Amino acid sequence: MTTSECRVCAGTVVEFCDFGKQPLSNAFVRPGAPDEEYTFRLAVGACAACSMVQLLEEVPPERMFHAGYPYLSSGSAGMRRHFRDFAEHLLAVELLADEGLVVELGCNDGVMLHRIAEAGVRHLGVEPSRDVAERARARGIDVWTEFFDTDLAARIRAERGPAKVIYAANTLCHIPSAPAILDGVRDLLAPGGIFVFEDPYFADIVAQTSYDQIYDEHFFYFTATSVARMAERHGLELVDVEHLDVHGGELRYTLARTGERPIASAVGEVRAAENRTLPAGPDELRSFQAAVDTSRRELVGTLRTLHSRGARIAGYGATAKSSTVLNYCEIGPALVPFITDSTPSKQGRLTPGSHIPVCPPSQFAARAPDHTLLLAWNHADEIVANERAYRAAGGRWIRYVPRVRVS
Ligand code: DWN
Ligand code: SAH
Ligand code: ZN
């Protein structure tokens, strides 16, 4: 068990869960003679002073987010709908007849901003991963291929003026220097402007033992309580919070400069619920490691039993999340010979660490596995509906969140 210095308050972060050495979740390997893979120790702790849950060891951002970063946000119909709905909300509520600027951090392939651009609203995407940023640009979106930080915030303000809305989906939790970034956000906001961000909700991770949300890119695991405390330290205030069903359960946080916006009742309600239900600190959170290890035992037991009976098993969705599951459970190509994924730059590669070949969806139909491990479980409704024929032909899905089950 180790400790580290809290990135929010410089207090002591005490470890409560350890996954050992792990590769980078999106570093898909070329088959042949793979180079030695970069690894780091994946362990999570909670700050005894401010309650922020965070990794104990951080990976340099440039190692994770670079020209070849493979994840495409537009890869699921559910997420395309989710971001379109949010863009429509902004257009209807926050940007009415306004010349305001919208800045998105981590805009990826432009899944949200393309609607804003289409509506003719002034906008800027900040996206350090070059290939995905190019995809956004090809859709008519203005993108800077850079890491957002306080210097960049000042440059945006100087060149484009203050922002009415700053948005970050599944991005703030990726940035270990997020607390410092909040200073940049505060100074970039126009009077009355808002910073909206959404990230996996730690309370959902605990409730569902969805430990696969824990990987290199997810540095912070936010709650309304920890976010409200972090915001206060940077002249910002948590003014609204909303639970989202996407990506296995997230919270959408709205921050404004202190005193500039009324505080919605949801903030107090969610914080009170966290007080009642979330383990209070690192000592109480140690039961999470036990739940993770039970889940691992059940999943490995299920796969080994099926394999010993001669079942042919595949995986569905070479997700970043699956890196933690496959490597922590030591599931390799002997148990799961291939994983299907629709992302072109993942296909033809091997999964990081576990070295399972990634194949295009056409292979899934052709190879007709008996059982399929649903690694993209957060997109289950969409995938199971699209693969009706697989189930109708007798194929079975294996899930592991919140419990291991075959159906
Ligand atoms: O936070 C993050 C989220 C937003 O995206 C990033 N750090 C990295 C990434 O995480 P992930 O890889 O776990 O995300 P998803 O959205 O669960 O990935 C789904 C994967 O499954 C993609 O590779 C696409 C693939 N897929 C597919 O092959 N067929 C997805 C669907 C819906 C399908 O029908
Ligand atoms: N917003 C998208 C993408 C999430 S993946 C979605 O919700 O689907 C995380 C993204 O954040 C990656 O595209 C990565 O390149 C980007 N990112 C990482 N660090 C960043 C930083 N400091 N500033 C802006 N974007 C960053
Ligand atoms: Zn702290």
PDB file of C-alpha atoms and ligand atoms in Angstrom, residues 25-26 65 69 71-73 75-79 169-171 173-174 199-200 212-213 215 217-218 247 250 316-322 340-343 346 361 375-379 382-383 386-387, ligand 1:
ATOM      1  CA  SER A  25      -5.159   1.166 -22.589  1.00  0.00           C
ATOM      2  CA  ASN A  26      -5.153   2.544 -26.138  1.00  0.00           C
ATOM      3  CA  PHE A  65      -2.703  11.388 -26.514  1.00  0.00           C
ATOM      4  CA  TYR A  69      -4.804   8.039 -30.648  1.00  0.00           C
ATOM      5  CA  TYR A  71     -10.666   6.283 -30.023  1.00  0.00           C
ATOM      6  CA  LEU A  72     -13.419   7.826 -32.119  1.00  0.00           C
ATOM      7  CA  SER A  73     -16.282   9.418 -30.199  1.00  0.00           C
ATOM      8  CA  GLY A  75     -18.286   5.216 -33.024  1.00  0.00           C
ATOM      9  CA  SER A  76     -21.645   4.605 -31.361  1.00  0.00           C
ATOM     10  CA  ALA A  77     -25.131   5.777 -32.295  1.00  0.00           C
ATOM     11  CA  GLY A  78     -25.980   6.228 -28.607  1.00  0.00           C
ATOM     12  CA  MET A  79     -23.121   8.674 -28.053  1.00  0.00           C
ATOM     13  CA  ALA A 169     -16.801  15.327 -21.968  1.00  0.00           C
ATOM     14  CA  ASN A 170     -14.658  12.504 -20.664  1.00  0.00           C
ATOM     15  CA  THR A 171     -11.662  14.813 -20.717  1.00  0.00           C
ATOM     16  CA  CYS A 173     -10.795  13.395 -15.540  1.00  0.00           C
ATOM     17  CA  HIS A 174      -7.990  12.597 -18.043  1.00  0.00           C
ATOM     18  CA  ASP A 199     -17.050  12.073 -16.443  1.00  0.00           C
ATOM     19  CA  PRO A 200     -17.581   8.559 -15.030  1.00  0.00           C
ATOM     20  CA  ASP A 212     -12.685  -1.402 -15.810  1.00  0.00           C
ATOM     21  CA  GLN A 213     -13.302   2.365 -15.670  1.00  0.00           C
ATOM     22  CA  TYR A 215      -7.110   2.787 -16.439  1.00  0.00           C
ATOM     23  CA  GLU A 217      -6.381   7.801 -19.104  1.00  0.00           C
ATOM     24  CA  HIS A 218      -8.823   8.146 -16.205  1.00  0.00           C
ATOM     25  CA  HIS A 247     -20.612   5.202 -20.353  1.00  0.00           C
ATOM     26  CA  GLU A 250     -21.627   9.650 -15.286  1.00  0.00           C
ATOM     27  CA  TYR A 316     -16.952  -7.432 -28.520  1.00  0.00           C
ATOM     28  CA  GLY A 317     -15.452  -3.919 -28.376  1.00  0.00           C
ATOM     29  CA  ALA A 318     -11.701  -3.384 -27.917  1.00  0.00           C
ATOM     30  CA  THR A 319     -12.430  -0.680 -25.371  1.00  0.00           C
ATOM     31  CA  ALA A 320      -9.926   1.187 -23.230  1.00  0.00           C
ATOM     32  CA  LYS A 321     -11.849  -0.259 -20.281  1.00  0.00           C
ATOM     33  CA  SER A 322     -11.211  -3.805 -21.471  1.00  0.00           C
ATOM     34  CA  THR A 340     -14.338  -7.456 -32.923  1.00  0.00           C
ATOM     35  CA  ASP A 341     -14.242  -3.668 -33.137  1.00  0.00           C
ATOM     36  CA  SER A 342     -15.536  -1.153 -35.675  1.00  0.00           C
ATOM     37  CA  THR A 343     -12.614   1.305 -35.211  1.00  0.00           C
ATOM     38  CA  LYS A 346      -7.645  -0.793 -33.887  1.00  0.00           C
ATOM     39  CA  PRO A 361     -17.195  -6.705 -37.522  1.00  0.00           C
ATOM     40  CA  LEU A 375     -16.371  -5.622 -23.360  1.00  0.00           C
ATOM     41  CA  ALA A 376     -18.283  -2.531 -24.582  1.00  0.00           C
ATOM     42  CA  TRP A 377     -20.993  -3.210 -21.955  1.00  0.00           C
ATOM     43  CA  ASN A 378     -21.840   0.497 -21.773  1.00  0.00           C
ATOM     44  CA  HIS A 379     -23.182   0.208 -25.347  1.00  0.00           C
ATOM     45  CA  GLU A 382     -27.144  -0.787 -29.147  1.00  0.00           C
ATOM     46  CA  ILE A 383     -24.863  -3.785 -29.727  1.00  0.00           C
ATOM     47  CA  ASN A 386     -27.588  -4.670 -33.894  1.00  0.00           C
ATOM     48  CA  GLU A 387     -26.507  -8.274 -33.349  1.00  0.00           C
TER      49      GLU A 387
HETATM   50  O1  DWN B   1     -13.095   8.141 -21.522  1.00  0.00           O
HETATM   51  C1  DWN B   1     -12.931   7.645 -22.605  1.00  0.00           C
HETATM   52  C2  DWN B   1     -14.118   7.203 -23.372  1.00  0.00           C
HETATM   53  C3  DWN B   1     -15.032   8.332 -23.697  1.00  0.00           C
HETATM   54  O2  DWN B   1     -13.749   6.591 -24.577  1.00  0.00           O
HETATM   55  C4  DWN B   1     -11.583   7.485 -23.225  1.00  0.00           C
HETATM   56  N1  DWN B   1     -10.580   7.498 -22.196  1.00  0.00           N
HETATM   57  C5  DWN B   1     -11.415   6.265 -24.079  1.00  0.00           C
HETATM   58  C6  DWN B   1     -12.700   5.649 -24.555  1.00  0.00           C
HETATM   59  O3  DWN B   1     -13.040   4.577 -23.684  1.00  0.00           O
HETATM   60  P1  DWN B   1     -13.578   3.173 -24.248  1.00  0.00           P
HETATM   61  O4  DWN B   1     -12.664   2.714 -25.321  1.00  0.00           O
HETATM   62  O5  DWN B   1     -13.800   2.307 -23.089  1.00  0.00           O
HETATM   63  O6  DWN B   1     -14.958   3.707 -24.883  1.00  0.00           O
HETATM   64  P2  DWN B   1     -16.224   2.996 -25.486  1.00  0.00           P
HETATM   65  O7  DWN B   1     -17.108   4.043 -26.054  1.00  0.00           O
HETATM   66  O8  DWN B   1     -16.855   2.065 -24.551  1.00  0.00           O
HETATM   67  O9  DWN B   1     -15.622   2.131 -26.710  1.00  0.00           O
HETATM   68  C7  DWN B   1     -16.454   1.350 -27.494  1.00  0.00           C
HETATM   69  C8  DWN B   1     -15.602   0.522 -28.452  1.00  0.00           C
HETATM   70  O10 DWN B   1     -16.415  -0.465 -29.042  1.00  0.00           O
HETATM   71  C9  DWN B   1     -15.022   1.366 -29.588  1.00  0.00           C
HETATM   72  O11 DWN B   1     -13.721   0.864 -29.913  1.00  0.00           O
HETATM   73  C10 DWN B   1     -15.979   1.084 -30.734  1.00  0.00           C
HETATM   74  C11 DWN B   1     -16.452  -0.309 -30.445  1.00  0.00           C
HETATM   75  N2  DWN B   1     -17.823  -0.566 -30.912  1.00  0.00           N
HETATM   76  C12 DWN B   1     -18.054  -1.543 -31.868  1.00  0.00           C
HETATM   77  O12 DWN B   1     -17.101  -2.189 -32.337  1.00  0.00           O
HETATM   78  N3  DWN B   1     -19.342  -1.764 -32.282  1.00  0.00           N
HETATM   79  C13 DWN B   1     -18.860   0.136 -30.363  1.00  0.00           C
HETATM   80  C14 DWN B   1     -20.154  -0.078 -30.792  1.00  0.00           C
HETATM   81  C15 DWN B   1     -21.306   0.705 -30.210  1.00  0.00           C
HETATM   82  C16 DWN B   1     -20.411  -1.079 -31.806  1.00  0.00           C
HETATM   83  O13 DWN B   1     -21.551  -1.322 -32.212  1.00  0.00           O
END
